[in-house]
Coordinates of C-alpha atoms in Angstrom, one line a residue:
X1 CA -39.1 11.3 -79.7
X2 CA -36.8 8.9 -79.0
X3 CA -33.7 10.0 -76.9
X4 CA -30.6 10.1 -78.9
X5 CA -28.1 10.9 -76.7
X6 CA -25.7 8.8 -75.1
X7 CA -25.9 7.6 -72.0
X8 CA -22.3 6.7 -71.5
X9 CA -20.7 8.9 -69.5
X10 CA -19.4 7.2 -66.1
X11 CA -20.1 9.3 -62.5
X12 CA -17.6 7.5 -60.7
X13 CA -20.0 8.1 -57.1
X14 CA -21.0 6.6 -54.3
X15 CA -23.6 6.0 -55.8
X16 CA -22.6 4.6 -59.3
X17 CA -24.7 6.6 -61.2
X18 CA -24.1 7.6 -64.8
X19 CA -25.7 11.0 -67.1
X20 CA -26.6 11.9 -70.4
X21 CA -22.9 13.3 -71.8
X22 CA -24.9 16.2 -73.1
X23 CA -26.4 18.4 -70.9
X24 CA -28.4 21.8 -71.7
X25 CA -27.7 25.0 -70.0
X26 CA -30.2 26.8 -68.3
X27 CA -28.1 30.0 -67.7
X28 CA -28.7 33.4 -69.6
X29 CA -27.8 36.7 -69.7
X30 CA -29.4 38.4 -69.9
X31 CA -32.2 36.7 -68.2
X32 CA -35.2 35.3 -70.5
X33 CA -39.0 35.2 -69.1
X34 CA -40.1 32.2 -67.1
X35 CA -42.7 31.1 -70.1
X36 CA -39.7 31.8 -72.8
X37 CA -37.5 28.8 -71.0
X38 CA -40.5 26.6 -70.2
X39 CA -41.4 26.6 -73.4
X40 CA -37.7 25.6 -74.4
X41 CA -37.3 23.1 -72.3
X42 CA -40.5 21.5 -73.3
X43 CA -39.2 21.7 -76.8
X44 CA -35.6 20.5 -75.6
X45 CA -37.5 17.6 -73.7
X46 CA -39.1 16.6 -77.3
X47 CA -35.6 17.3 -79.2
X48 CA -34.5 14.5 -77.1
X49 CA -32.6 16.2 -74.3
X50 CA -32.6 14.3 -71.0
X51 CA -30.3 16.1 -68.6
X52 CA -30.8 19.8 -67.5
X53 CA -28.5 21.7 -65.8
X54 CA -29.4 24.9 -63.7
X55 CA -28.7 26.6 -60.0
X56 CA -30.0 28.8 -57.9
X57 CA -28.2 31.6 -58.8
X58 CA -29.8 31.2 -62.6
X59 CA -33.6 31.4 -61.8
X60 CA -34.3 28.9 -63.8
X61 CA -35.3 25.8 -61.5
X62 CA -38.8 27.1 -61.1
X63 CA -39.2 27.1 -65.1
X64 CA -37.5 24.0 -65.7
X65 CA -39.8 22.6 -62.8
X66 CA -43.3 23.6 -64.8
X67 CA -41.3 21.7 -68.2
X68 CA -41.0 19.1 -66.5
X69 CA -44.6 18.6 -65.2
X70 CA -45.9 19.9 -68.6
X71 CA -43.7 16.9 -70.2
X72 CA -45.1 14.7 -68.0
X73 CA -48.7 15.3 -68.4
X74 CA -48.5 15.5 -72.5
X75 CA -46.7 12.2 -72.4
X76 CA -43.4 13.4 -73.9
X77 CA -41.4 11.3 -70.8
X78 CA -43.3 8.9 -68.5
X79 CA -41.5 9.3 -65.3
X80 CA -39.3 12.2 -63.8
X81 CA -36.7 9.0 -63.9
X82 CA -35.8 9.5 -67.4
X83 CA -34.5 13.3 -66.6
X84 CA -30.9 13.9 -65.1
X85 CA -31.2 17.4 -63.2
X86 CA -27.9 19.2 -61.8
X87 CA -28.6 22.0 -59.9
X88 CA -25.7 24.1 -57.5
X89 CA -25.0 25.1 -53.9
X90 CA -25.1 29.3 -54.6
X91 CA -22.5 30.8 -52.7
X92 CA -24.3 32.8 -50.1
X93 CA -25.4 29.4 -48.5
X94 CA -21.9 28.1 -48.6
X95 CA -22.0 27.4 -45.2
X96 CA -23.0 23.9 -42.6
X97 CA -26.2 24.8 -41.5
X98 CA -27.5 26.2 -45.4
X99 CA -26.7 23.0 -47.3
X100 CA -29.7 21.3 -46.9
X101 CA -32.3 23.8 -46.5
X102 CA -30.6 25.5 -49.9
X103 CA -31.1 21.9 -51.9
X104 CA -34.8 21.8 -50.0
X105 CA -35.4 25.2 -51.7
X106 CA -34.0 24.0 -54.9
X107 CA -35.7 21.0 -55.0
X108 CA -39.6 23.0 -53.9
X109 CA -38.2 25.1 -57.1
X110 CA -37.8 22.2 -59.3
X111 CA -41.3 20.4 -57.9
X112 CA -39.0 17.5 -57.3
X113 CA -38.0 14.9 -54.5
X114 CA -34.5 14.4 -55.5
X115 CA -32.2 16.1 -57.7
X116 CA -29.5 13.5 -59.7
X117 CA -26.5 15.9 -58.9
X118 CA -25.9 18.5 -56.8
X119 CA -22.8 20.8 -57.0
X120 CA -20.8 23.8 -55.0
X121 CA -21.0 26.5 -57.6
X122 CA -17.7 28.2 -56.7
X123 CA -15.2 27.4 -53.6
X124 CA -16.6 30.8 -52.4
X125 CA -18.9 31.9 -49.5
X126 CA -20.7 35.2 -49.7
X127 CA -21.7 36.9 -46.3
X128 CA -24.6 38.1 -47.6
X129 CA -27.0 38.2 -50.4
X130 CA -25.3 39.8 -53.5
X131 CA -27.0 43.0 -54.5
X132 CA -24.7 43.8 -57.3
X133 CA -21.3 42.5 -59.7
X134 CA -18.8 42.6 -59.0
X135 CA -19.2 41.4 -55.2
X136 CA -17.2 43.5 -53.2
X137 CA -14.1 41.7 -52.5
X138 CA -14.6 42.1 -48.4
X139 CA -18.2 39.7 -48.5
X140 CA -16.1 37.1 -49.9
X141 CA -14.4 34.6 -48.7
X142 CA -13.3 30.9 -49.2
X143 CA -15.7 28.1 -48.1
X144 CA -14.5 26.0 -45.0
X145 CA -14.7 22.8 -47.6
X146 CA -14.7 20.3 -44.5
X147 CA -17.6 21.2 -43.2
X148 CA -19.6 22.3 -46.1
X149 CA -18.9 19.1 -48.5
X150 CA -20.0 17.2 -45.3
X151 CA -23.0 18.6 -45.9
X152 CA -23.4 17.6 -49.2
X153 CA -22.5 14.4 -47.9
X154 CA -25.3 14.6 -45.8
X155 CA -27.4 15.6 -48.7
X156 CA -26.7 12.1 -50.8
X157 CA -27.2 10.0 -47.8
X158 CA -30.8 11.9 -47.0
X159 CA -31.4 11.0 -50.5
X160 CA -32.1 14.3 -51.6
X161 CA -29.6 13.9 -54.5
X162 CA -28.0 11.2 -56.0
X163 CA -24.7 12.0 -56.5
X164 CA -22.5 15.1 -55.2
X165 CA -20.2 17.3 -56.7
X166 CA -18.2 20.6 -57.2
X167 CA -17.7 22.8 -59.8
X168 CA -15.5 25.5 -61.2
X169 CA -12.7 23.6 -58.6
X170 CA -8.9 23.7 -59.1
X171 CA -6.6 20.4 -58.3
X172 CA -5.6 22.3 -55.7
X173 CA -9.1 22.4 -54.0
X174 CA -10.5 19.2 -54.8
X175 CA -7.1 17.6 -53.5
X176 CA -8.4 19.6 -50.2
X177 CA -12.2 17.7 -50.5
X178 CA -10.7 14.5 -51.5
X179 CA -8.3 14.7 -48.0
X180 CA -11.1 14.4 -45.8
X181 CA -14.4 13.0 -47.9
X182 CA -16.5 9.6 -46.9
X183 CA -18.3 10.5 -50.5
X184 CA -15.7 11.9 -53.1
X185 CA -17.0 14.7 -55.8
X186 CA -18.6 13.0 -58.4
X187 CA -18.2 15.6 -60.8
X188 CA -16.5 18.8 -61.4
X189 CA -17.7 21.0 -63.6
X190 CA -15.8 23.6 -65.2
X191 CA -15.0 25.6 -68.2
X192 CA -13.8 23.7 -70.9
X193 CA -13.8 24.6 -74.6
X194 CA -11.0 24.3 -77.7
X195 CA -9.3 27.8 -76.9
X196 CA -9.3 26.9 -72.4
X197 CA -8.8 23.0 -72.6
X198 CA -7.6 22.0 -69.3
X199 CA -5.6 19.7 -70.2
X200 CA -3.7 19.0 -66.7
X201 CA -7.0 19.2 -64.8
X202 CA -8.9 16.9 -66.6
X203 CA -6.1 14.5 -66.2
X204 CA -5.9 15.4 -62.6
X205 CA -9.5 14.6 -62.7
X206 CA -9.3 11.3 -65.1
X207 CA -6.7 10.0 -62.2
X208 CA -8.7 11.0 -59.6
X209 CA -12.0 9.3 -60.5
X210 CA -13.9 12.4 -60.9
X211 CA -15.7 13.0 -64.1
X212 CA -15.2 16.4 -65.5
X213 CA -18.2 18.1 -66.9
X214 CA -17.6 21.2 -69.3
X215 CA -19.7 24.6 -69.4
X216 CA -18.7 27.3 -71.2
X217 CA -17.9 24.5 -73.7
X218 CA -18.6 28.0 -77.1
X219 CA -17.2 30.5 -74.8
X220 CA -20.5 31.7 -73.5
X221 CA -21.2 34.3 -76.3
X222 CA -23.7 37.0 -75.6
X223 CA -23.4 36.7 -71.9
X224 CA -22.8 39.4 -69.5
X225 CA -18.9 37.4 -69.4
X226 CA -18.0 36.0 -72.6
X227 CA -17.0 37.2 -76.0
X228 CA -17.0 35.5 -79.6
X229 CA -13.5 34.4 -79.1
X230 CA -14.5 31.1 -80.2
X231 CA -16.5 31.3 -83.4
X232 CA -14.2 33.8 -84.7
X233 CA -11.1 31.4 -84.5
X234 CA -9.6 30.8 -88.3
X235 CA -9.3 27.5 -87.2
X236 CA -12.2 26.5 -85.9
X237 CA -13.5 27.8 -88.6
X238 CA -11.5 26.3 -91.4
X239 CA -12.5 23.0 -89.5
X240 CA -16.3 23.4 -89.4
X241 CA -16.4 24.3 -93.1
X242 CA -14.4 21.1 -94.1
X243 CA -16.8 18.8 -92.4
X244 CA -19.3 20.2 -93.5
X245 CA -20.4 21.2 -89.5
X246 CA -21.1 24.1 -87.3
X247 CA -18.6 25.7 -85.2
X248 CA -20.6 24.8 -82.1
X249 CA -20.7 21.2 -83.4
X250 CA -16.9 21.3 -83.7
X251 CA -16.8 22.2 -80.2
X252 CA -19.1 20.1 -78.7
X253 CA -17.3 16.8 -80.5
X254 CA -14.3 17.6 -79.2
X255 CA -14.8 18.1 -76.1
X256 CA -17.0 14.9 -76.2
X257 CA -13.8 13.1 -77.2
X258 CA -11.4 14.5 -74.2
X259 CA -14.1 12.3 -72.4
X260 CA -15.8 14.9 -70.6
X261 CA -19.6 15.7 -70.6
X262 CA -21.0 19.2 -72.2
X263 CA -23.8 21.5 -70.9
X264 CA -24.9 23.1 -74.2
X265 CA -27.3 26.0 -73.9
X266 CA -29.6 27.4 -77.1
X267 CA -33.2 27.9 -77.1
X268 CA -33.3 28.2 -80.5
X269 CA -34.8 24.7 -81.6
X270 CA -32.2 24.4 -84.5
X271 CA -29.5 24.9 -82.7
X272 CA -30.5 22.8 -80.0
X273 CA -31.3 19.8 -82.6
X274 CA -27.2 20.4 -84.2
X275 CA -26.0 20.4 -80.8
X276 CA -27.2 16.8 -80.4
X277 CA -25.6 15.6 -83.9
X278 CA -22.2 14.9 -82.6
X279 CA -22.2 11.1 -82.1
X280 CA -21.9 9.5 -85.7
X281 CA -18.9 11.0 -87.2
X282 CA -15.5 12.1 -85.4
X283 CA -12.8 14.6 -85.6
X284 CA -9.5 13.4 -87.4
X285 CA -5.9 13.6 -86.1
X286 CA -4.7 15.8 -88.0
X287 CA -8.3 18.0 -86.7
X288 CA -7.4 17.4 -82.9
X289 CA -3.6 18.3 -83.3
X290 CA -4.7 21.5 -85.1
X291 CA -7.1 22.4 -82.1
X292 CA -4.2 21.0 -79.3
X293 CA -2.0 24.0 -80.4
X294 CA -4.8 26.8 -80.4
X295 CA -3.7 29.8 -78.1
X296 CA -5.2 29.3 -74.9
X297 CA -7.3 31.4 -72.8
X298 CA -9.2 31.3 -69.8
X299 CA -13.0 33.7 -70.1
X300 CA -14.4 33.1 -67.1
X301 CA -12.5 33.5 -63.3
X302 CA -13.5 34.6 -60.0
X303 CA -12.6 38.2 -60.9
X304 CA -15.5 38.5 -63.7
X305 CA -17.4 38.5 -60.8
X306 CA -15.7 39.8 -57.7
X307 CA -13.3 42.4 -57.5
X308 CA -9.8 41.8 -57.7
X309 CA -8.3 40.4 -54.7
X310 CA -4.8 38.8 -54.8
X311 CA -4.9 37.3 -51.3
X312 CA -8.3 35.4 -52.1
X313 CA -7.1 34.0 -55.8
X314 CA -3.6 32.4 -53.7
X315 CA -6.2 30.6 -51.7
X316 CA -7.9 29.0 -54.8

């Protein structure tokens, strides 16, 4: 099937690449069985879905690896070239001397030679392999950011991956990267829906040349840390039903039009197809103004999976 999403939005990189502006999410919770997201990502492939987005942390890349070869070999893409995969820097190798062997594992995972972006999950370093949520706040700590993003530095010039980049990043940290970085972030990506819409970081980012990316973008309902906050808004809601769209759709469009990407995860091959129908129709003024002044509010932060520790959140 012929791909039918855009292939518009801009990585301002070293290397000048650019991505599919919808991305699917390979994160669940709880977890789904290896053949489960294989088989969704074959279907996702065929659905017309080009850029994949998983991590370490998510178990996924091994899965997402298999799709990939499967696609290949039935002919659904002819070359790994037409696929954009993002995978992250996990926080227990947040350190020098784990970058690359960490983005060697992922890639082994994946069955791949190169990924086309590679992220820091969180500006956090773990001192040892989590063993349960919420990470005790005294394994935690924040990630020396000269030395670890020159390693990811290191990681674009080895060719391992085409483009670096951070994610779930404040202007206060990326100021910190951009300070001392031969390759700027490409991307950062971060929660971004109607009801947590960053307006002053995506700005920040806009000004900065960095291209913001949105998970999270329907407030990652049925997962271990979201809620239905989202598709129980009145005014989403009212929206949707007047343009004759789903909630999700509503969401997806407008975060499309603050010029950001979206990582979009269903398995469910109908909702995967509406997530892709956002391109030929638009929200109206009157539509964006009434989502501008929607009560905002943040559902995912570092303390949905640490425990509380005021010293570490002043650092972020």
């Amino acid at each position: 099937m012929e791909n039918k999403v855009p292939i518009v939005s801009v990585v301002s990189s070293f290397s000048g690449l650019t991505m599919p502006v919808i991305g699917m999410g390979t994160a669940s919770y709880p977890p789904v069985d290896a053949g489960t997201l294989k088989s969704a990502i074959v279907e996702a492939i065929s659905a017309g879905y080009r850029h994949f987005d998983t991590a370490f942390i998510y178990g996924s890349e091994q899965p997402i690896g298999a799709a990939i070869a499967e696609a290949l070999n039935i002919g659904l893409i002819k070359s790994r070239n037409e696929l954009f995969i993002t995978s992250k820097l996990w926080c227990t190798y947040a350190e020098p001397d784990l970058v690359i062997p960490a983005i060697k594992m992922s890639l082994e995972n994946l069955q791949l030679e190169y990924l086309d972006l590679y992220l820091i999950h969180w500006p956090l370093k773990f001192s040892k392999e989590v063993s349960r949520f919420p990470v005790p706040k005294e394994e935690v700590s924040v990630i020396d950011i000269k030395t670890v993003w020159s390693a990811m530095e290191e990681c674009q010039l080895l060719g391992l991956t085409k483009a670096i980049g951070v994610s779930n990043f404040s202007s206060r940290k990326l100021e910190e990267i951009l300070s001392l970085a031969k390759i700027p972030p490409a991307v950062n990506q971060v929660e971004m829906n109607p009801l947590w819409q960053q307006k002053e970081l995506n700005e920040y980012c806009k000004a900065k040349g960095i291209h913001v990316s949105a998970h999270s973008p329907l407030g990652s309902k049925g997962t271990l840390w979201g809620d239905n906050r989202i598709f129980d808004c009145h005014a989403l809601k009212e929206i949707a039903e007047a343009k004759g769209k789903t909630i999700a759709q509503i969401c997806l469009r407008w975060v499309y039009e603050q010029g950001a990407s979206v990582i979009a995860k269903s398995f469910n091959k109908k909702r995967m197809e509406e997530n892709l129908e956002i391109f030929d129709w638009s929200l109206s003024v009157e539509e964006l103004e009434e989502i501008r002044v929607l009560p905002q509010c943040k559902i995912i932060s570092i303390g949905t999976f640490i425990e509380p520790s005021a010293e570490l959140e002043a650092q972020l």
